[in-house]
mmCIF file of C-alpha atoms in Angstrom:
data_model
loop_
_atom_site.group_PDB
_atom_site.id
_atom_site.type_symbol
_atom_site.label_atom_id
_atom_site.label_comp_id
_atom_site.label_asym_id
_atom_site.label_seq_id
_atom_site.Cartn_x
_atom_site.Cartn_y
_atom_site.Cartn_z
ATOM 1 C CA MET A 1 14.643 2.339 0.586
ATOM 2 C CA LEU A 2 14.330 -0.927 -1.331
ATOM 3 C CA GLU A 3 16.487 -2.794 1.171
ATOM 4 C CA ALA A 4 14.387 -1.423 4.025
ATOM 5 C CA LEU A 5 11.230 -2.611 2.298
ATOM 6 C CA ARG A 6 12.734 -6.034 1.659
ATOM 7 C CA SER A 7 13.621 -6.281 5.350
ATOM 8 C CA ILE A 8 9.911 -6.315 6.267
ATOM 9 C CA SER A 9 8.778 -8.577 3.424
ATOM 10 C CA PRO A 10 8.409 -12.367 3.717
ATOM 11 C CA PRO A 11 9.915 -14.626 1.020
ATOM 12 C CA SER A 12 6.443 -15.114 -0.506
ATOM 13 C CA VAL A 13 6.171 -11.402 -1.376
ATOM 14 C CA SER A 14 8.191 -9.422 -3.921
ATOM 15 C CA VAL A 15 8.564 -5.690 -3.288
ATOM 16 C CA GLY A 16 9.863 -2.807 -5.345
ATOM 17 C CA VAL A 17 10.529 0.924 -5.324
ATOM 18 C CA ARG A 18 10.620 3.204 -8.367
ATOM 19 C CA GLN A 19 11.148 6.948 -8.582
ATOM 20 C CA ILE A 20 8.214 8.699 -10.215
ATOM 21 C CA ASP A 21 9.275 9.625 -13.744
ATOM 22 C CA GLN A 22 7.253 11.388 -16.436
ATOM 23 C CA ARG A 23 8.954 9.208 -19.054
ATOM 24 C CA ASP A 24 7.007 6.233 -17.695
ATOM 25 C CA VAL A 25 3.862 7.708 -19.291
ATOM 26 C CA THR A 26 5.204 6.626 -22.695
ATOM 27 C CA MET A 27 5.281 3.017 -21.424
ATOM 28 C CA LEU A 28 1.540 2.770 -20.747
ATOM 29 C CA PHE A 29 -0.694 0.425 -22.737
ATOM 30 C CA ASP A 30 -3.693 1.959 -24.511
ATOM 31 C CA VAL A 31 -6.170 0.730 -21.893
ATOM 32 C CA GLU A 32 -3.994 2.234 -19.154
ATOM 33 C CA GLN A 33 -3.667 5.552 -20.986
ATOM 34 C CA ALA A 34 -7.456 5.672 -21.298
ATOM 35 C CA ALA A 35 -7.818 5.273 -17.523
ATOM 36 C CA VAL A 36 -5.925 8.512 -16.866
ATOM 37 C CA PHE A 37 -6.768 10.380 -20.055
ATOM 38 C CA SER A 38 -8.381 13.323 -18.227
ATOM 39 C CA ALA A 39 -6.023 13.313 -15.234
ATOM 40 C CA VAL A 40 -3.533 16.085 -14.516
ATOM 41 C CA ASP A 41 0.065 15.449 -15.621
ATOM 42 C CA ARG A 42 1.277 14.683 -12.098
ATOM 43 C CA ARG A 43 -1.373 11.996 -11.604
ATOM 44 C CA LYS A 44 -0.507 10.475 -14.990
ATOM 45 C CA CYS A 45 3.138 10.203 -13.926
ATOM 46 C CA GLU A 46 2.251 8.567 -10.602
ATOM 47 C CA PHE A 47 -0.079 6.120 -12.317
ATOM 48 C CA ALA A 48 2.436 5.273 -15.042
ATOM 49 C CA THR A 49 5.307 4.690 -12.638
ATOM 50 C CA GLY A 50 3.090 2.435 -10.554
ATOM 51 C CA ARG A 51 2.130 0.376 -13.600
ATOM 52 C CA VAL A 52 5.752 0.055 -14.746
ATOM 53 C CA LEU A 53 6.747 -1.061 -11.248
ATOM 54 C CA LEU A 54 3.954 -3.636 -11.078
ATOM 55 C CA ARG A 55 4.985 -5.058 -14.463
ATOM 56 C CA GLU A 56 8.554 -5.414 -13.207
ATOM 57 C CA LEU A 57 7.362 -7.310 -10.138
ATOM 58 C CA VAL A 58 4.935 -9.653 -11.934
ATOM 59 C CA ARG A 59 7.580 -10.158 -14.648
ATOM 60 C CA ARG A 60 5.054 -9.882 -17.438
ATOM 61 C CA ASP A 61 4.806 -7.200 -20.099
ATOM 62 C CA VAL A 62 1.025 -6.969 -19.903
ATOM 63 C CA ALA A 63 -1.493 -4.187 -19.464
ATOM 64 C CA ILE A 64 -2.724 -3.664 -15.912
ATOM 65 C CA PRO A 65 -6.087 -1.913 -16.273
ATOM 66 C CA VAL A 66 -8.129 -0.328 -13.495
ATOM 67 C CA ALA A 67 -10.661 -2.673 -11.880
ATOM 68 C CA ASP A 68 -14.190 -1.611 -10.914
ATOM 69 C CA ASP A 69 -13.014 -0.945 -7.346
ATOM 70 C CA HIS A 70 -10.178 1.246 -8.743
ATOM 71 C CA SER A 71 -7.470 -1.273 -7.805
ATOM 72 C CA PRO A 72 -5.023 -2.635 -10.413
ATOM 73 C CA ALA A 73 -6.596 -5.496 -12.422
ATOM 74 C CA LEU A 74 -3.794 -8.026 -12.178
ATOM 75 C CA PRO A 75 -3.159 -11.303 -14.003
ATOM 76 C CA PRO A 76 -5.060 -14.278 -12.495
ATOM 77 C CA GLY A 77 -3.562 -15.590 -9.277
ATOM 78 C CA VAL A 78 -1.574 -12.439 -8.514
ATOM 79 C CA ARG A 79 -2.181 -10.274 -5.464
ATOM 80 C CA ALA A 80 -0.637 -6.828 -5.191
ATOM 81 C CA SER A 81 -0.732 -3.481 -3.461
ATOM 82 C CA LEU A 82 0.588 -0.141 -4.649
ATOM 83 C CA ALA A 83 1.292 3.205 -2.970
ATOM 84 C CA HIS A 84 3.241 6.370 -3.673
ATOM 85 C CA ASP A 85 4.329 9.632 -2.160
ATOM 86 C CA ASP A 86 5.513 12.743 -3.986
ATOM 87 C CA GLU A 87 8.719 11.082 -5.181
ATOM 88 C CA PHE A 88 8.481 7.293 -5.124
ATOM 89 C CA ALA A 89 6.067 4.479 -5.896
ATOM 90 C CA VAL A 90 6.257 1.288 -3.831
ATOM 91 C CA ALA A 91 4.568 -2.030 -4.524
ATOM 92 C CA ALA A 92 4.195 -5.536 -3.131
ATOM 93 C CA VAL A 93 3.252 -8.550 -5.269
ATOM 94 C CA SER A 94 2.644 -12.238 -4.553
ATOM 95 C CA ASP A 95 1.382 -15.274 -6.457
ATOM 96 C CA ASP A 96 1.752 -17.526 -3.414
ATOM 97 C CA LEU A 97 -1.527 -19.343 -2.753
ATOM 98 C CA SER A 98 -1.082 -18.882 1.002
ATOM 99 C CA VAL A 99 -1.371 -15.086 0.622
ATOM 100 C CA LEU A 100 -4.933 -13.771 0.536
ATOM 101 C CA SER A 101 -4.208 -10.054 0.184
ATOM 102 C CA LEU A 102 -1.542 -7.382 0.551
ATOM 103 C CA GLY A 103 -1.444 -3.796 1.738
ATOM 104 C CA ILE A 104 1.483 -1.390 1.425
ATOM 105 C CA ASP A 105 1.970 2.263 2.263
ATOM 106 C CA VAL A 106 4.669 4.926 2.313
ATOM 107 C CA GLU A 107 4.369 8.207 4.208
ATOM 108 C CA PRO A 108 6.765 10.907 5.448
ATOM 109 C CA THR A 109 7.958 10.698 9.042
ATOM 110 C CA ASN A 110 7.200 14.353 9.790
ATOM 111 C CA GLU A 111 4.814 15.241 12.610
ATOM 112 C CA LEU A 112 1.107 15.593 11.926
ATOM 113 C CA GLU A 113 -1.057 18.503 13.031
ATOM 114 C CA PRO A 114 -2.692 17.797 16.430
ATOM 115 C CA GLU A 115 -6.196 17.922 14.935
ATOM 116 C CA LEU A 116 -5.221 15.268 12.360
ATOM 117 C CA ALA A 117 -3.697 13.119 15.075
ATOM 118 C CA GLY A 118 -7.045 13.124 16.868
ATOM 119 C CA ILE A 119 -8.808 11.901 13.738
ATOM 120 C CA ILE A 120 -6.340 9.047 13.226
ATOM 121 C CA LEU A 121 -5.563 7.803 16.743
ATOM 122 C CA ARG A 122 -8.017 5.992 18.969
ATOM 123 C CA ALA A 123 -7.958 6.675 22.724
ATOM 124 C CA ASP A 124 -6.427 3.219 23.248
ATOM 125 C CA GLU A 125 -3.553 3.915 20.815
ATOM 126 C CA SER A 126 -1.741 6.499 22.939
ATOM 127 C CA GLY A 127 2.021 6.455 22.606
ATOM 128 C CA ILE A 128 2.009 5.669 18.887
ATOM 129 C CA ASP A 129 3.354 8.347 16.557
ATOM 130 C CA PRO A 130 0.283 9.630 14.669
ATOM 131 C CA HIS A 131 1.966 9.606 11.252
ATOM 132 C CA LEU A 132 3.214 6.077 11.842
ATOM 133 C CA ALA A 133 -0.302 5.049 12.887
ATOM 134 C CA PHE A 134 -1.674 6.615 9.703
ATOM 135 C CA THR A 135 0.824 4.630 7.614
ATOM 136 C CA LEU A 136 0.007 1.346 9.327
ATOM 137 C CA LYS A 137 -3.724 1.925 9.039
ATOM 138 C CA GLU A 138 -3.451 2.804 5.344
ATOM 139 C CA ALA A 139 -1.574 -0.450 4.682
ATOM 140 C CA ALA A 140 -4.210 -2.336 6.682
ATOM 141 C CA TYR A 141 -7.079 -0.600 4.834
ATOM 142 C CA LYS A 142 -5.613 -1.666 1.497
ATOM 143 C CA ALA A 143 -5.176 -5.282 2.566
ATOM 144 C CA TRP A 144 -8.697 -5.305 4.023
ATOM 145 C CA SER A 145 -10.185 -3.743 0.903
ATOM 146 C CA ASN A 146 -8.304 -6.141 -1.367
ATOM 147 C CA ARG A 147 -9.971 -9.049 0.429
ATOM 148 C CA GLY A 148 -13.407 -7.493 -0.080
ATOM 149 C CA GLY A 149 -13.869 -5.907 3.336
ATOM 150 C CA ARG A 150 -16.348 -3.136 4.143
ATOM 151 C CA LEU A 151 -15.402 0.540 4.165
ATOM 152 C CA LEU A 152 -13.492 1.523 7.284
ATOM 153 C CA ALA A 153 -12.783 4.766 9.119
ATOM 154 C CA HIS A 154 -9.525 5.422 10.997
ATOM 155 C CA HIS A 155 -11.059 4.513 14.360
ATOM 156 C CA ASP A 156 -12.327 1.193 12.970
ATOM 157 C CA ILE A 157 -8.717 -0.058 13.114
ATOM 158 C CA ARG A 158 -6.862 -0.566 16.403
ATOM 159 C CA ILE A 159 -3.053 -0.690 16.098
ATOM 160 C CA THR A 160 -0.844 -2.633 18.499
ATOM 161 C CA LEU A 161 2.947 -2.448 18.141
ATOM 162 C CA ALA A 162 5.547 -5.094 18.988
ATOM 163 C CA GLY A 163 8.982 -3.967 17.838
ATOM 164 C CA SER A 164 8.853 -3.628 14.053
ATOM 165 C CA GLN A 165 5.706 -5.754 13.881
ATOM 166 C CA PHE A 166 2.148 -4.555 14.292
ATOM 167 C CA ALA A 167 -1.332 -5.954 14.496
ATOM 168 C CA ALA A 168 -4.196 -4.040 12.901
ATOM 169 C CA GLU A 169 -7.454 -5.197 14.454
ATOM 170 C CA VAL A 170 -10.662 -4.476 12.581
ATOM 171 C CA VAL A 171 -12.724 -3.454 15.592
ATOM 172 C CA GLY A 172 -16.101 -5.148 15.692
ATOM 173 C CA ASP A 173 -15.113 -7.811 13.154
ATOM 174 C CA GLY A 174 -12.457 -9.456 15.296
ATOM 175 C CA ILE A 175 -10.087 -9.780 12.344
ATOM 176 C CA ILE A 176 -6.402 -9.083 12.975
ATOM 177 C CA LEU A 177 -4.266 -8.080 10.003
ATOM 178 C CA PRO A 178 -0.548 -8.700 10.666
ATOM 179 C CA GLY A 179 2.114 -6.344 9.386
ATOM 180 C CA GLN A 180 5.610 -5.006 9.689
ATOM 181 C CA PHE A 181 7.043 -1.511 9.387
ATOM 182 C CA THR A 182 10.321 0.322 9.138
ATOM 183 C CA SER A 183 11.654 3.747 8.176
ATOM 184 C CA ALA A 184 14.074 4.845 5.474
ATOM 185 C CA ALA A 185 14.921 8.085 3.692
ATOM 186 C CA GLY A 186 12.593 10.089 5.938
ATOM 187 C CA ARG A 187 9.642 7.809 5.224
ATOM 188 C CA TRP A 188 7.588 5.243 7.075
ATOM 189 C CA LEU A 189 7.122 1.994 5.152
ATOM 190 C CA ALA A 190 4.449 -0.522 6.132
ATOM 191 C CA LEU A 191 3.441 -3.890 4.700
ATOM 192 C CA VAL A 192 0.459 -6.066 5.630
ATOM 193 C CA VAL A 193 0.387 -9.658 4.399
ATOM 194 C CA VAL A 194 -2.944 -11.395 5.056
ATOM 195 C CA PRO A 195 -2.817 -15.199 5.062
ATOM 196 C CA GLN A 196 -5.678 -17.290 3.663
ATOM 197 C CA SER A 197 -6.969 -17.757 7.216
ATOM 198 C CA PRO A 198 -6.423 -14.382 8.976
ATOM 199 C CA ARG A 199 -6.252 -14.430 12.758
ATOM 200 C CA ARG A 200 -9.218 -13.602 14.949
#
């Protein structure tokens, strides 16, 4: 899965995959432990594995607290995005000044219920697998949120595919968030890398 993720990542972005492991909880800093003190054990494991993975990618043994917007509070100059499914955490990190924000997601490739597909897909997105569309939109939401964008609903994003590349247009704002996707180990993987001057 790591090689698949690297295949859609530009040189300016480091990516990683880590299997969720309850032993990672013992590697949390005090401020991180406090953030998930009342969480269920499963959530603590997911959180801990994500923090361990982020530390590996930023190459610094530092605490990564939770910011006010619930995103990881990273060292100055570092942009990152984190996601997980039931088994793995994935992350993307960059300190390249040309990168404004990142968005990553991982989802299973199984089919979605028809009623869920209707919630996710716009009428002008016919022909796109609904679970793939969900993955791409989640990655786009994260990149958009990380750059301070407003709250979005599924239909506020219009997906256009071109091979393994996609464009996620924030409808009404005219902003296009560029991304790439692939599949591995029964999962969709998507990465959005927003440059300092995103396309309109």
